[in-house]
Coordinates of C-alpha atoms and ligand atoms in Angstrom, one line a residue:
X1 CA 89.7 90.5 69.8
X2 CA 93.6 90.5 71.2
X3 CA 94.3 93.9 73.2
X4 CA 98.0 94.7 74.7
X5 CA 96.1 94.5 77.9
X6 CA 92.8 93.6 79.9
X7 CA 92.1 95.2 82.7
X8 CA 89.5 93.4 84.9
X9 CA 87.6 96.5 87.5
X10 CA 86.6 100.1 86.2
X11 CA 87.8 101.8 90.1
X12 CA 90.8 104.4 90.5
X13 CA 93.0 101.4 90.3
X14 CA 92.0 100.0 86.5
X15 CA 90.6 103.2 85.0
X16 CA 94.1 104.8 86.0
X17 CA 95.7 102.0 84.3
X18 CA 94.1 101.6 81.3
X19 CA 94.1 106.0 80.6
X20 CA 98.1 105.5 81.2
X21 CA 98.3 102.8 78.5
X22 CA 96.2 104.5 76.3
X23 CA 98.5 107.8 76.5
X24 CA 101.7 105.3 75.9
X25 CA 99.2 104.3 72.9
X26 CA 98.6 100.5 73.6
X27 CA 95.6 99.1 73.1
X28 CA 93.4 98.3 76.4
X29 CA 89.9 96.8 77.3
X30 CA 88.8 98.0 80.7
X31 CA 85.9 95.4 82.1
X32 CA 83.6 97.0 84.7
X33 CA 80.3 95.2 86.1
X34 CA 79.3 98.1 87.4
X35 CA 80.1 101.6 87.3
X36 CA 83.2 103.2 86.4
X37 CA 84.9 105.1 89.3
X38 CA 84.7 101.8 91.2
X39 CA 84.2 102.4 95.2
X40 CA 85.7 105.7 95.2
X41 CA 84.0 107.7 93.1
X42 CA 80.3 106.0 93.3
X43 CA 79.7 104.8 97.0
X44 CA 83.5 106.3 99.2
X45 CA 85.5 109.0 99.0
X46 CA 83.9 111.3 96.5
X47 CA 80.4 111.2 97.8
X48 CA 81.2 110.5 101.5
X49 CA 83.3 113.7 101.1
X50 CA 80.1 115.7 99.7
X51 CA 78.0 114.8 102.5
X52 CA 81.1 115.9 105.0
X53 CA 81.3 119.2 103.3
X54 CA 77.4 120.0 103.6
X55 CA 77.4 118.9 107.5
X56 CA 80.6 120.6 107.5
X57 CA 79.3 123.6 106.7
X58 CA 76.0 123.9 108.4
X59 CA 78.5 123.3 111.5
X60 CA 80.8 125.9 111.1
X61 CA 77.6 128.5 110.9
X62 CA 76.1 127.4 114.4
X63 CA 79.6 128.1 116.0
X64 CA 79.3 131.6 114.7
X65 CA 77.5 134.2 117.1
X66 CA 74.8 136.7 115.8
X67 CA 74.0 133.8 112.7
X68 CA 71.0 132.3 113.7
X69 CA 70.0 129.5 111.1
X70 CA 66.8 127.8 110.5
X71 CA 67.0 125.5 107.9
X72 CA 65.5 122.0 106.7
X73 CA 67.9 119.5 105.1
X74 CA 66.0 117.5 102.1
X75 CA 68.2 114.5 102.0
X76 CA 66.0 113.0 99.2
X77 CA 67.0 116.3 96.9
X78 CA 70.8 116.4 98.2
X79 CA 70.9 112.5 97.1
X80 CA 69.7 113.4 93.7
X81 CA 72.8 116.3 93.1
X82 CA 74.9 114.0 94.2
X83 CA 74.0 111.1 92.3
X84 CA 74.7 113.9 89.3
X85 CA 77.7 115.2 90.5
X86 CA 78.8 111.4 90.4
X87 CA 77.4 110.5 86.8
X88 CA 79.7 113.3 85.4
X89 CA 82.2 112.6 87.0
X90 CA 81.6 108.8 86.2
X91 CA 80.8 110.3 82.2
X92 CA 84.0 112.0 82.7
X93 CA 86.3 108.9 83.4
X94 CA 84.7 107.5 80.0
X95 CA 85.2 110.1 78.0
X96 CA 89.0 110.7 79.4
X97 CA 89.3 106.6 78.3
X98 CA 87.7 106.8 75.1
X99 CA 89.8 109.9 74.3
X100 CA 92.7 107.7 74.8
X101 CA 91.8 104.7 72.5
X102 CA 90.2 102.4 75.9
X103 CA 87.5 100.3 75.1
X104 CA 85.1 99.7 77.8
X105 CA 83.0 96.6 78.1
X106 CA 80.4 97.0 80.8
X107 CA 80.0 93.6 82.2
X108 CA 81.2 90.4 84.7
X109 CA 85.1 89.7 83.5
X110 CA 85.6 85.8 84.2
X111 CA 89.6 84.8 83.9
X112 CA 90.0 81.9 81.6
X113 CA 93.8 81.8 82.0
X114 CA 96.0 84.8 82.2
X115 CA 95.6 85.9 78.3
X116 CA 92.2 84.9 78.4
X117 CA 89.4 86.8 79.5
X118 CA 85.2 85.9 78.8
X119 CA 82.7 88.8 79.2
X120 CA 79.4 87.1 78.7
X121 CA 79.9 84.6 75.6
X122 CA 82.6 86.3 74.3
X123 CA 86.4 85.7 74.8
X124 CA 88.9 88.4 74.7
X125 CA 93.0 87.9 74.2
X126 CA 95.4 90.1 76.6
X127 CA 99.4 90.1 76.4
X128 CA 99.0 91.3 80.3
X129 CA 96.2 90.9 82.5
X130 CA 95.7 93.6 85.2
X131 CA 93.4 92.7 88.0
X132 CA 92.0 95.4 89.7
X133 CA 88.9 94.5 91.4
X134 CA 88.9 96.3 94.3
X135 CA 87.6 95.4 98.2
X136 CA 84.4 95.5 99.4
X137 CA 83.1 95.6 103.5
X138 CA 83.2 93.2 106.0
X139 CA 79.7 92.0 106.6
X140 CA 78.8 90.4 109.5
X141 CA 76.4 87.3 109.5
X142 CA 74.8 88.1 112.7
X143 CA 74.3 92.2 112.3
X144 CA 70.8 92.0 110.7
X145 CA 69.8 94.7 107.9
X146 CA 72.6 96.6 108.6
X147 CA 73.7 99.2 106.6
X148 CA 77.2 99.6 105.0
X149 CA 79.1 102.6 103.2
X150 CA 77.0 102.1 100.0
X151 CA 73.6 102.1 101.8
X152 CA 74.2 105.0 104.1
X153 CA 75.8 107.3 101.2
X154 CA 72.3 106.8 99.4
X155 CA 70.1 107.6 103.0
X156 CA 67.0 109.6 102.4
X157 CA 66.7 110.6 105.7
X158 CA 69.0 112.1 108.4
X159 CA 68.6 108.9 111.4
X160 CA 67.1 110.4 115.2
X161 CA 70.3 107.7 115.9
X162 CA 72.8 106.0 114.9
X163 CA 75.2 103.4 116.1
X164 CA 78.0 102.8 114.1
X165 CA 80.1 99.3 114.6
X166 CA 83.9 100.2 113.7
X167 CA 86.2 103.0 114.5
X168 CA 88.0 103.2 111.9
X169 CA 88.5 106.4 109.4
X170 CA 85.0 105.8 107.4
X171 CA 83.5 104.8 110.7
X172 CA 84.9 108.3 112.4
X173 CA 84.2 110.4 109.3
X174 CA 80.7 109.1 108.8
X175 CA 79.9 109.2 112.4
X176 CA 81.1 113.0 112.7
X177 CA 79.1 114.1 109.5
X178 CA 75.9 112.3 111.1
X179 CA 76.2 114.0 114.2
X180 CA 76.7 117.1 112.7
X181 CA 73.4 116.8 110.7
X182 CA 71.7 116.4 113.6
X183 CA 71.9 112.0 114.7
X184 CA 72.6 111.4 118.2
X185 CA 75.3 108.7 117.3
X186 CA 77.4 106.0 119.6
X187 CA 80.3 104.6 117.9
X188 CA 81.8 101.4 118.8
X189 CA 85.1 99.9 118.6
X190 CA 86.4 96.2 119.6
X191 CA 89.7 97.7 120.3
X192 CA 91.1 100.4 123.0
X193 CA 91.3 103.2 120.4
X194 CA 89.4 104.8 117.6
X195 CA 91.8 105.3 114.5
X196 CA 93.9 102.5 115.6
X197 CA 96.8 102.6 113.7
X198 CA 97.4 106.5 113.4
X199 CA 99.8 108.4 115.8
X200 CA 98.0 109.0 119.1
X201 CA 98.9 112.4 119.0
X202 CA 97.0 113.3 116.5
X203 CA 93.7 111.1 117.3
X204 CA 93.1 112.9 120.4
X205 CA 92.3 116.5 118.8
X206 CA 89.6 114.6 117.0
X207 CA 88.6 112.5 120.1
X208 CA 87.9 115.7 122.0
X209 CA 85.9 117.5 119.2
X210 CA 83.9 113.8 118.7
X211 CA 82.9 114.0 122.8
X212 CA 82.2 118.2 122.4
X213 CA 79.6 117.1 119.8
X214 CA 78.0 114.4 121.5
X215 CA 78.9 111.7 119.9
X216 CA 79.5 108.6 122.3
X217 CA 82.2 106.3 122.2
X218 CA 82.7 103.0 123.1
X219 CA 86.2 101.6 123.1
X220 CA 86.9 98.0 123.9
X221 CA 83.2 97.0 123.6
X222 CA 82.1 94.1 121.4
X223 CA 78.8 93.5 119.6
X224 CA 77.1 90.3 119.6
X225 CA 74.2 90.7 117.5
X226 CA 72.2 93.2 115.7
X227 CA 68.2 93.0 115.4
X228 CA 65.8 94.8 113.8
X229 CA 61.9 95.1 115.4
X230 CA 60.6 98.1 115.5
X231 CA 64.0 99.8 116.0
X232 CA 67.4 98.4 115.8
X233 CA 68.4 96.5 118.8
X234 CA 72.3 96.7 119.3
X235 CA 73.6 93.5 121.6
X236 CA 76.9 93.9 123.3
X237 CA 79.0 91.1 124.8
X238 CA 78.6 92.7 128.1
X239 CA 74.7 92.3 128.1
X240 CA 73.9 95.5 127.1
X241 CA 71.6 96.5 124.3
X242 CA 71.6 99.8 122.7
X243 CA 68.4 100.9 120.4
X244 CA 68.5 102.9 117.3
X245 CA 67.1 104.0 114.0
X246 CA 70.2 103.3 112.1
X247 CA 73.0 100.7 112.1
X248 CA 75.7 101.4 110.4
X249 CA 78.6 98.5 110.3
X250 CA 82.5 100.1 109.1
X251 CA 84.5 96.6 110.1
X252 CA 86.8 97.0 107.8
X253 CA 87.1 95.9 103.8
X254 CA 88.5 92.5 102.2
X255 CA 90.0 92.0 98.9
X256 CA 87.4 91.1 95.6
X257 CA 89.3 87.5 94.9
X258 CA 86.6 85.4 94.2
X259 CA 84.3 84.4 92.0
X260 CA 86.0 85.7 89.1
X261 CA 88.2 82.6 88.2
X262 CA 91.2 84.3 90.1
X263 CA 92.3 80.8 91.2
X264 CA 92.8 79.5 87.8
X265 CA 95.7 81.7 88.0
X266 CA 97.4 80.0 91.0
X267 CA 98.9 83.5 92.4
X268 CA 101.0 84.2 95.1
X269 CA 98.6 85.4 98.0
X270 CA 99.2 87.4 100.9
X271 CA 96.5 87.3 104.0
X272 CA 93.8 87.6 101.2
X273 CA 95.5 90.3 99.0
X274 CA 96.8 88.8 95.6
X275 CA 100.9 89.2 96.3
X276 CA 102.7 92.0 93.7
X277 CA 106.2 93.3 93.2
X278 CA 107.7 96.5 93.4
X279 CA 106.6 96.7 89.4
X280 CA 103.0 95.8 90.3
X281 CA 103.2 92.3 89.0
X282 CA 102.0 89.2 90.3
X283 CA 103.7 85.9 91.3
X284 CA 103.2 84.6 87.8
X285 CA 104.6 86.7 84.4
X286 CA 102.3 89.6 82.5
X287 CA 100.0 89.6 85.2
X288 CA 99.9 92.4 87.4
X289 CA 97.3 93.9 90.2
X290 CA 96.6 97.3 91.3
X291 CA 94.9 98.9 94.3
X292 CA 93.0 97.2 97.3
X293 CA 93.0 94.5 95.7
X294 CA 96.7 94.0 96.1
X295 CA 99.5 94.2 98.3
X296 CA 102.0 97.2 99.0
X297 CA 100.1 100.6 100.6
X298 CA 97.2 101.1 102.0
X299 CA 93.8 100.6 100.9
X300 CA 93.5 104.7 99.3
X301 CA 92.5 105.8 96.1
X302 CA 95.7 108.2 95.3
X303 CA 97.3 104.7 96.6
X304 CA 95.6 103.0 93.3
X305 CA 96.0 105.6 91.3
X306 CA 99.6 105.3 91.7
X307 CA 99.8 101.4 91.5
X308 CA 97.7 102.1 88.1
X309 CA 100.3 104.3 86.7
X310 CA 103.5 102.1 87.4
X311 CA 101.5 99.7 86.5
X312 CA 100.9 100.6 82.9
X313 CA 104.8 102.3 82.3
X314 CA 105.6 98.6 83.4
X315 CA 103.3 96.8 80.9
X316 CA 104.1 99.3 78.6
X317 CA 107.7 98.4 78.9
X318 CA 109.4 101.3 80.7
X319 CA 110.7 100.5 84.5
X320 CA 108.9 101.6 87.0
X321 CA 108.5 101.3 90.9
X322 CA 106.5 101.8 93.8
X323 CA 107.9 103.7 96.5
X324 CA 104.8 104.0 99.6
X325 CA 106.8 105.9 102.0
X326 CA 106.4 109.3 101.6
X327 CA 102.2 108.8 100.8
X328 CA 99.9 110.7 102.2
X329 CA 97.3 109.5 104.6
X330 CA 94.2 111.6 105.8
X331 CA 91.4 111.2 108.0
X332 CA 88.8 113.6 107.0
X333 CA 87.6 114.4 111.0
X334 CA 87.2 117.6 112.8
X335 CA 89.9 118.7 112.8
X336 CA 90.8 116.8 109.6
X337 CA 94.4 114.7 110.5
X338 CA 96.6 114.1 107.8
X339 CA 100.4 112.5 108.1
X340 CA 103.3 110.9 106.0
X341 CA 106.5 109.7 105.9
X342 CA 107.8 108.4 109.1
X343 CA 109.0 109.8 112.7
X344 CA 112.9 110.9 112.2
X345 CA 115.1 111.7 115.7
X346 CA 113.2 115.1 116.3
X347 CA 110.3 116.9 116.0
X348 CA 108.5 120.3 116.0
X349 CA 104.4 121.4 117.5
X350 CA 103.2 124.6 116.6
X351 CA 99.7 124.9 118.0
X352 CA 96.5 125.5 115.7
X353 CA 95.7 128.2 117.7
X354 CA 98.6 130.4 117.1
X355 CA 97.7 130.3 113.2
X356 CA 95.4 133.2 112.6
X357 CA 93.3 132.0 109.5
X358 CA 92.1 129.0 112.0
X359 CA 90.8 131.7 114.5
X360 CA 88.1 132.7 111.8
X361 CA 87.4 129.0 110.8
X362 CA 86.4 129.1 114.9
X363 CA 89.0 126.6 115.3
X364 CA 91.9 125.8 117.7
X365 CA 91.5 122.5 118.1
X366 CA 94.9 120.7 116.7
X367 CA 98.4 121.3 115.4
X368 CA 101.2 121.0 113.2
X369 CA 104.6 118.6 113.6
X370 CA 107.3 118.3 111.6
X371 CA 109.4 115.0 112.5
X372 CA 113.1 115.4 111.2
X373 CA 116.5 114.1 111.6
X374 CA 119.4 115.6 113.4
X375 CA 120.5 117.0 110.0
X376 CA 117.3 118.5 109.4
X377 CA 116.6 116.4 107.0
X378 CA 112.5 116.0 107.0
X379 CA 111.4 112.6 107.3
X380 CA 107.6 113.2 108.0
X381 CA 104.6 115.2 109.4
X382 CA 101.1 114.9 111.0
X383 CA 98.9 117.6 110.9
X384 CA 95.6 117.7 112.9
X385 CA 93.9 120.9 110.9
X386 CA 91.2 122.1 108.9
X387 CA 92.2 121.4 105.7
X388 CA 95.0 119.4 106.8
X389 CA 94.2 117.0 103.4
X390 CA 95.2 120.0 101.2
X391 CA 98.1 121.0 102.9
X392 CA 100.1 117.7 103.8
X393 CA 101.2 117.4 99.4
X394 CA 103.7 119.7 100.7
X395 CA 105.5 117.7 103.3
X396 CA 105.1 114.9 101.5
X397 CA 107.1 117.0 99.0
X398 CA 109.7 117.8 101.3
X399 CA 110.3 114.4 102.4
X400 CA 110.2 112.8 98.7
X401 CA 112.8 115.3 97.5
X402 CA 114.9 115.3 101.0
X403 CA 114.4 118.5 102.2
X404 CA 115.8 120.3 105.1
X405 CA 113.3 121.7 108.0
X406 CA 115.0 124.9 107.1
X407 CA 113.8 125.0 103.3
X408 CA 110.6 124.5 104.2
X409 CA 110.7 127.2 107.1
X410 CA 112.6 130.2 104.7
X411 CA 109.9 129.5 102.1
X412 CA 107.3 132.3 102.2
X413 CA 103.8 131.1 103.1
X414 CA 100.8 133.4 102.0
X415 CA 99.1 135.1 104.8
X416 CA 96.4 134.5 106.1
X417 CA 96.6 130.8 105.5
X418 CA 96.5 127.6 107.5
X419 CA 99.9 126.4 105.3
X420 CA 101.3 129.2 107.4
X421 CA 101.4 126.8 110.3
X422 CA 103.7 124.6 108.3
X423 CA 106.2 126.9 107.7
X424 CA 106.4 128.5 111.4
X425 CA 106.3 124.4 112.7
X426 CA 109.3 124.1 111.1
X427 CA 110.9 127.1 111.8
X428 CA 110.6 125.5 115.4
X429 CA 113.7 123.1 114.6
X430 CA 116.5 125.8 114.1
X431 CA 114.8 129.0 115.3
X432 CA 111.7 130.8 116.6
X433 CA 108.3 130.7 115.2
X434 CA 106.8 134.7 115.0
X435 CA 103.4 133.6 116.5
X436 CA 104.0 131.5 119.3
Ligands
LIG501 P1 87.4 99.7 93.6 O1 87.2 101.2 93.7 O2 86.8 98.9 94.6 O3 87.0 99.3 92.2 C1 87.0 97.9 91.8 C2 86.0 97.8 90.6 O4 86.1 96.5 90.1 C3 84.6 97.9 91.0 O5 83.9 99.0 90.3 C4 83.9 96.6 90.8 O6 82.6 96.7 90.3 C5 84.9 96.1 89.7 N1 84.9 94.6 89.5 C6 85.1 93.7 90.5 N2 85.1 92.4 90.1 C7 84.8 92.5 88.7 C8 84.7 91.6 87.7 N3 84.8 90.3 87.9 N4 84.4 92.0 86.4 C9 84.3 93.4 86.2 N5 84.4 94.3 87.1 C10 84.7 93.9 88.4 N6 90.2 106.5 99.6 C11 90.9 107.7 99.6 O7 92.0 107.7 99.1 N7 90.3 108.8 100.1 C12 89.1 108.8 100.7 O8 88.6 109.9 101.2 C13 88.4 107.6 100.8 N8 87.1 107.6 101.3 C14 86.4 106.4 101.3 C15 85.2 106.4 101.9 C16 84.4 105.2 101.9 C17 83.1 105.2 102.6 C18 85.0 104.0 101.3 C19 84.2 102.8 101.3 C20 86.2 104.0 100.8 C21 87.0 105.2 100.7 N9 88.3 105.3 100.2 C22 89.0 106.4 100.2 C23 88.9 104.1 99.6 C24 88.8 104.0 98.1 O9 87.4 104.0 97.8 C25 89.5 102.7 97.6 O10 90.8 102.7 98.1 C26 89.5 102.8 96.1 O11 88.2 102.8 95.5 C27 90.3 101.5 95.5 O12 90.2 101.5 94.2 P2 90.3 100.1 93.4 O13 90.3 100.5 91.9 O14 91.4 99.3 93.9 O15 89.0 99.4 93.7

């Protein structure tokens, strides 16, 4: 069978692809091996963001006085809604592709050459080839029976403790949630920072909140080895040894290039991610890759969601580009951080606290900035907030379309809300906020 294009991984990445090119009605096979939804929507963001939500909110009770709680988490019962919520979301995706004319082949795609494809004994004919296979974690030879992402989404039991190895944003969120379920957990980073990387402005908020509930961290430590006995035996290159219930490893996550005949290709690569254009497309014509798999952003789902839309208007013939800078990053912490675009000449701070709506959350821990240039013109933000994920679209907004600080500060904000904040930050570049 000959389709306008293959598309090798079912994740945000190549299920975004192939629904775009079956709206611009050409004809697609999307190849998964395991479940569509990839990463993201099976073992990362959507259920890590569940569990965040339920600890989350049992969190936000205890701060309240006069609610006095007694309650019994069934982790074994929360898996199973979740593994449902998943599966129709997962049914969902199908349904959406289907709808659109995508035929999905569940099984292991091996590249023959690049309009070649075999699924089991069959071969399949492509015009373009889309790779879009995804990462997967770091694993560490000499960290025995550790858990990673995948393992500790499916836990049945909330650990008496936890180490985590690896500060990074699944290390930070993960390690927040547990503690808030009740883990004693001890985080440790290689490096002098958690959330290396991110502005340290906004890392300390969640710092201080991390240290408030317990949760110990380790910076510039190194683990040696991991063992499991009776308990998990944590070696650091100091000589120290820390014990726990639970070892969770969040090292970081390498491209999926291998073992699907990727090499056959002879693509351009790019420390370990395959090499793509501004269109998507790889060093060699009619193939193109998409999401963490590839270079360009960073490794995000709305990131591959993107990449799978200018992706397909590319395949499909239409010009289309990437353009990263003004995309949205968030940590989902307490508070949550989110930020985009990129410092300008100036820049505002308008304190949490000052925001009403955040004083009934129980929550002044954090702040708004608005970077800009001597114009006004809004080049970026970072916002450490509750909800800061559902409020950053808007600055990202304002810097896409080249707004001034003072469009955003003269447009009307609902009250009470936590965008509020937004709008009196930047009111802080040409006049004075009302509340502070
Ligand atoms: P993937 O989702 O990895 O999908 C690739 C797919 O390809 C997989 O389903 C795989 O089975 C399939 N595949 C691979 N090889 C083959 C083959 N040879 N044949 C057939 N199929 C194949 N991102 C966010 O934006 N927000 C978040 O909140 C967030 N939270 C996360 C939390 C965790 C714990 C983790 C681990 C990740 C999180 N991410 C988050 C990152 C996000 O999951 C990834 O960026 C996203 O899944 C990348 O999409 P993708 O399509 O490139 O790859």
């Amino acid at each position: 069978m000959k389709y306008d294009a293959i598309i090798i991984g079912g994740g945000p990445g190549g299920y975004s692809t192939a629904i775009r090119l079956g709206q611009l009605g050409r004809s697609v096979l999307l190849v998964e091996k395991n479940k569509v939804g990839g990463e993201c929507l099976n073992y990362g963001c959507i259920p890590s963001k569940a569990l965040i939500e339920m600890s989350e909110s049992l969190s936000y009770l205890k701060t309240l006085p006069g609610v006095r709680l007694s309650y019994n988490i069934d982790m074994n019962q929360w898996q199973g809604w979740k593994w449902s919520m998943i599966n129709r979301l997962v049914s969902g995706v199908e349904t959406l592709c289907r709808a659109y004319g995508v035929k999905i082949i569940n099984g292991d795609a091996k590249i023959v050459d690049k309009q070649h494809v075999q699924i089991g004994s069959e071969t399949h004919q492509c015009d373009s080839l889309v790779i879009a296979t995804g990462s997967s974690p770091t694993r560490i030879d000499a960290f025995k029976d550790v858990m990673y992402n995948k393992e500790i989404l499916d836990i049945k039991t909330v650990p008496k403790d936890l180490v985590i190895i690896g500060g990074g944003y699944i290390g930070v969120e993960l390690g927040t949630a547990f503690a808030k379920l009740g883990a004693q957990v001890t985080l440790i980073e290689m490096l002098p920072s958690i959330l290396t990387g991110i502005d340290p402005e906004l890392i300390k908020p969640v710092e201080r909140k991390m240290k408030e509930m317990g949760i110990r961290i380790l910076l510039s430590a190194k683990v040696s080895s991991v063992e499991k006995k009776d308990k998990y035996f944590v070696k650091m290159e100091s000589g120290a040894s820390i014990s726990a219930e639970a070892v969770l490893v969040t090292v970081g996550r390498k491209p999926n290039t291998e073992g699907f005949g990727l090499e056959t290709l002879k693509l351009e690569m790019e420390n370990g991610f395959i090499k793509t254009d501004k269109y998507k497309m790889t060093s060699e014509r009619g193939v193109y890759a998409v999401g963490d798999v590839s270079t360009g952003g960073p490794m995000l789902a709305h990131r591959a969601f993107y990449d799978g839309r200018v992706a397909a208007h590319n395949i499909a013939g239409d010009k289309t580009t990437v353009d990263y800078y003004a995309m949205p990053m968030v940590v989902y912490s307490d508070p949550e951080i989110a930020f985009t675009g990129s410092r300008g000449q100036k820049s505002t701070r308008y304190p949490l606290a000052a925001n009403g709506r955040s004083q009934g959350l129980n929550s002044s821990n954090g702040f708004y900035s608005i970077y800009y240039d001597e114009d006004g013109t809004v080049t970026g933000a970072g916002i450490a907030a509750p909800r800061a994920s559902e409020m950053i679209s808007e600055l990202s907004l304002a810097v896409e379309t080249g707004m001034n600080v003072e469009d955003i500060g003269s447009t009307i904000h609902p009250h009470p809300t936590l965008s509020e904040g937004i709008q009196e930050s930047a009111e802080i570049a040409y006049d004075k906020p009302l509340h502070f």
